[in-house]
Amino acid sequence: MFEREYDSPMYRAALAQLDETARRLNLAPDLHERLRHPKRAFVVSVPTAMDDGTTKVFHGYRVQHNLTLGPCKGGLRYHEEVNLGEVAALAMWMSWKCALMGLPYGGAKGGVAVRPWELSTIELENLTRRYTTEIAPFIGPDIDIPAPDMGTDEQTMAWMMDTYSMLQGYSVQGVVTSKPILLGGSLFRREATGRGAAYIFERACKTWGWNPAEMTAVVQGFGNVGSVLTESLDELGTKVIAVGDRSGAVYKDGGLDIPGLLAHTRDNAGLVKGFPGGDAIPSEDLLLLPCDVLAPAALGSVITEKNVGRIQCKVVLECANGPTSPEADAVLKENGIVVLPDVLVNGGGVTVSYFEWVQDTEHFFWEVEEVDARLRKIMTRAFDECKNLAQEKGVSMRFAALMLGVSRVAEAKRLRGLYP
Ligand code: NAD
């Protein structure tokens, strides 16, 4: 049983994973039960002054899954499909991810149900400032530290930091991460999630004897994560044969010209549509193309019972959060497709967010080489821990990652005991 408020396909998927992980860990029932429920959830109205003089009220959410290992951490998503259940699922996954990466954080997530691309810059700023004001009592460098996710970026974080700082009366750099460098952001944070995913792929290639230069890839999503991953794959010699985003998808048999595609999206509001260096294909065909590496880097729940039987890759590199339903995950395993799971693959973002928070706390900023080297070390260590546990227990990489993350949070809860 769980709270009806959270009911959604994503939350059900997150719970199904947790329940299965708890079973494999033989987790004490009281600890298991405590992990199934978010610690706190906030639902806020976000009245926003629009450019035409009207006021529109959007719905915003912030869910804090647990604060057992430290303050909680998680992104802020602006997307029309955001709802409380999705945010709660994403917050739970953040808990396992932070613990897997060895970071002193619990998991959180936020979101506003909005189509951000339909708002002007002023409207987005109004929305962000009002949302921040509504959740301000519940965030802070020692409480809960937001970061960008789908539909939000460095500018969103700058507005959040400014709003929170104005309420406090002084500059609080550590309240959000992935800020502009000038405001206390970390070098390499923007690249961190995509690069981190590429480091996992590189380690998998080294471990299992794959040659990245002989492989092909398909990437769904060409935003912060998808574009950096695509560039990194291109540098590894992997041929990216297709990419897609909310505007459409492009395909080229011999591999897309990635620098050309990046230049095209820069001049085209970030969108791949209209790229002359490939053929336009229907978006729904993208995930079904034969390839070696399939990297979902956009929305969740894109590999489901409906399409999993037609997926023709060798490896799924889960850059998005929750891209594969539990049912589809089982089919991928049956079909011999290796799944490198989200909590591992996209953990580079929160890892460099942690570095940023440390730098903000110390008011001492690191060189890019140091950030990158530390990121690679943490990603490689996390991959190796998952691979070793997967081998030892005969489980998938997903369950190895979840077992590591969940067991660390559970053990911290056991050590702290239950406050009456
Ligand atoms: P973003 O907003 O920068 O980019 C999102 C991309 O997805 C865009 O290219 C957009 O066009 C595309 N998209 C949106 N709807 C789509 C649809 N229906 N079909 C195909 N493409 C669609 O977001 P991002 O930060 O790159 O995040 C992408 C994924 O990575 C999300 O699942 C997010 O939770 C996850 N993630 C992001 C970070 C981070 O540091 N940004 C960290 C960990 C995980």
Short mmCIF file of C-alpha atoms and ligand atoms in Angstrom, two decimals, residues 10 75-81 90 94 97 109 116-117 147-153 178 189-194 219-228 244-248 269-272 283 286 296-300 302 318-323 342 345-350 353, ligand 1:
data_model
loop_
_atom_site.label_atom_id
_atom_site.label_comp_id
_atom_site.label_asym_id
_atom_site.label_seq_id
_atom_site.Cartn_x
_atom_site.Cartn_y
_atom_site.Cartn_z
CA MET A 10 6.34 6.24 -12.54
CA GLY A 75 16.41 18.64 -9.92
CA LEU A 76 13.53 20.92 -10.84
CA ARG A 77 11.54 19.93 -13.92
CA TYR A 78 9.35 22.19 -16.05
CA HIS A 79 7.18 20.00 -18.26
CA GLU A 80 3.49 19.77 -19.04
CA GLU A 81 3.22 16.19 -17.71
CA LEU A 90 12.07 10.90 -9.23
CA MET A 94 17.57 10.46 -6.31
CA LYS A 97 21.50 7.53 -6.82
CA LYS A 109 12.78 16.41 -6.81
CA PRO A 116 8.15 26.23 -20.69
CA TRP A 117 8.78 26.75 -24.39
CA ALA A 147 19.33 21.84 -9.56
CA PRO A 148 18.13 21.87 -13.18
CA ASP A 149 16.30 19.03 -14.88
CA MET A 150 14.18 18.93 -18.01
CA GLY A 151 13.00 22.37 -19.06
CA THR A 152 15.17 24.29 -16.58
CA ASP A 153 18.74 25.53 -16.88
CA SER A 178 24.36 24.20 -11.74
CA ARG A 189 28.72 21.04 -14.17
CA ARG A 190 26.94 21.69 -17.47
CA GLU A 191 28.79 18.80 -19.12
CA ALA A 192 28.72 16.51 -16.07
CA THR A 193 25.66 14.32 -16.74
CA GLY A 194 26.41 13.62 -20.40
CA VAL A 219 20.09 9.20 -28.75
CA GLN A 220 16.62 10.41 -27.72
CA GLY A 221 16.73 13.96 -26.33
CA PHE A 222 19.17 16.62 -27.41
CA GLY A 223 19.11 18.94 -24.42
CA ASN A 224 21.74 19.29 -21.73
CA VAL A 225 22.31 15.55 -21.31
CA GLY A 226 21.64 14.24 -24.82
CA SER A 227 23.77 16.82 -26.64
CA VAL A 228 26.83 16.37 -24.38
CA GLY A 244 15.52 13.01 -31.75
CA ASP A 245 13.87 15.59 -29.54
CA ARG A 246 10.41 17.07 -29.05
CA SER A 247 10.59 18.63 -32.55
CA GLY A 248 11.32 15.41 -34.44
CA ALA A 269 16.21 27.17 -30.47
CA GLY A 270 18.01 23.98 -29.42
CA LEU A 271 15.93 21.79 -31.76
CA VAL A 272 17.14 19.13 -34.22
CA SER A 283 9.84 10.29 -33.65
CA LEU A 286 13.71 6.44 -33.19
CA PRO A 296 17.11 7.59 -23.91
CA ALA A 297 17.99 11.10 -22.64
CA ALA A 298 14.60 12.82 -22.49
CA LEU A 299 11.41 11.67 -20.79
CA GLY A 300 10.69 8.71 -18.51
CA VAL A 302 9.61 5.54 -23.08
CA GLU A 318 19.73 5.06 -19.51
CA CYS A 319 20.54 8.77 -19.36
CA ALA A 320 16.96 9.86 -18.62
CA ASN A 321 15.39 9.04 -15.28
CA GLY A 322 13.03 6.08 -15.33
CA PRO A 323 13.00 5.51 -19.11
CA ASP A 342 19.67 5.44 -14.81
CA VAL A 345 24.50 6.29 -15.78
CA ASN A 346 23.18 9.80 -15.05
CA GLY A 347 24.78 10.07 -11.59
CA GLY A 348 27.46 12.42 -12.94
CA GLY A 349 25.10 15.39 -12.70
CA VAL A 350 24.46 15.14 -8.99
CA SER A 353 26.47 19.31 -8.14
P1 NAD B 1 16.67 19.35 -21.26
O1 NAD B 1 15.43 20.11 -20.98
O2 NAD B 1 17.96 20.07 -21.38
O3 NAD B 1 16.47 18.48 -22.59
C1 NAD B 1 15.37 17.63 -22.74
C2 NAD B 1 15.38 17.10 -24.16
O4 NAD B 1 14.29 16.16 -24.29
C3 NAD B 1 15.15 18.18 -25.21
O5 NAD B 1 15.97 17.92 -26.32
C4 NAD B 1 13.68 18.00 -25.58
O6 NAD B 1 13.36 18.47 -26.87
C5 NAD B 1 13.56 16.49 -25.45
N1 NAD B 1 12.17 16.05 -25.33
C6 NAD B 1 11.17 16.59 -24.59
N2 NAD B 1 10.02 15.93 -24.80
C7 NAD B 1 10.32 14.95 -25.71
C8 NAD B 1 9.55 13.96 -26.33
N3 NAD B 1 8.24 13.83 -26.08
N4 NAD B 1 10.18 13.11 -27.21
C9 NAD B 1 11.51 13.24 -27.47
N5 NAD B 1 12.27 14.18 -26.90
C10 NAD B 1 11.68 15.02 -26.03
O7 NAD B 1 16.74 18.20 -20.11
P2 NAD B 1 18.02 17.41 -19.63
O8 NAD B 1 18.57 18.13 -18.45
O9 NAD B 1 18.88 17.07 -20.77
O10 NAD B 1 17.34 16.08 -19.04
C11 NAD B 1 17.06 14.95 -19.87
C12 NAD B 1 16.84 13.72 -19.00
O11 NAD B 1 18.02 13.51 -18.20
C13 NAD B 1 15.70 13.84 -17.99
O12 NAD B 1 15.09 12.58 -17.84
C14 NAD B 1 16.39 14.22 -16.70
O13 NAD B 1 15.66 13.84 -15.56
C15 NAD B 1 17.68 13.42 -16.83
N6 NAD B 1 18.79 13.92 -16.01
C16 NAD B 1 19.27 15.20 -16.18
C17 NAD B 1 20.33 15.63 -15.40
C18 NAD B 1 20.94 17.00 -15.59
O14 NAD B 1 21.99 17.26 -14.96
N7 NAD B 1 20.41 17.85 -16.41
C19 NAD B 1 20.88 14.78 -14.42
C20 NAD B 1 20.37 13.50 -14.28
C21 NAD B 1 19.33 13.08 -15.09
#
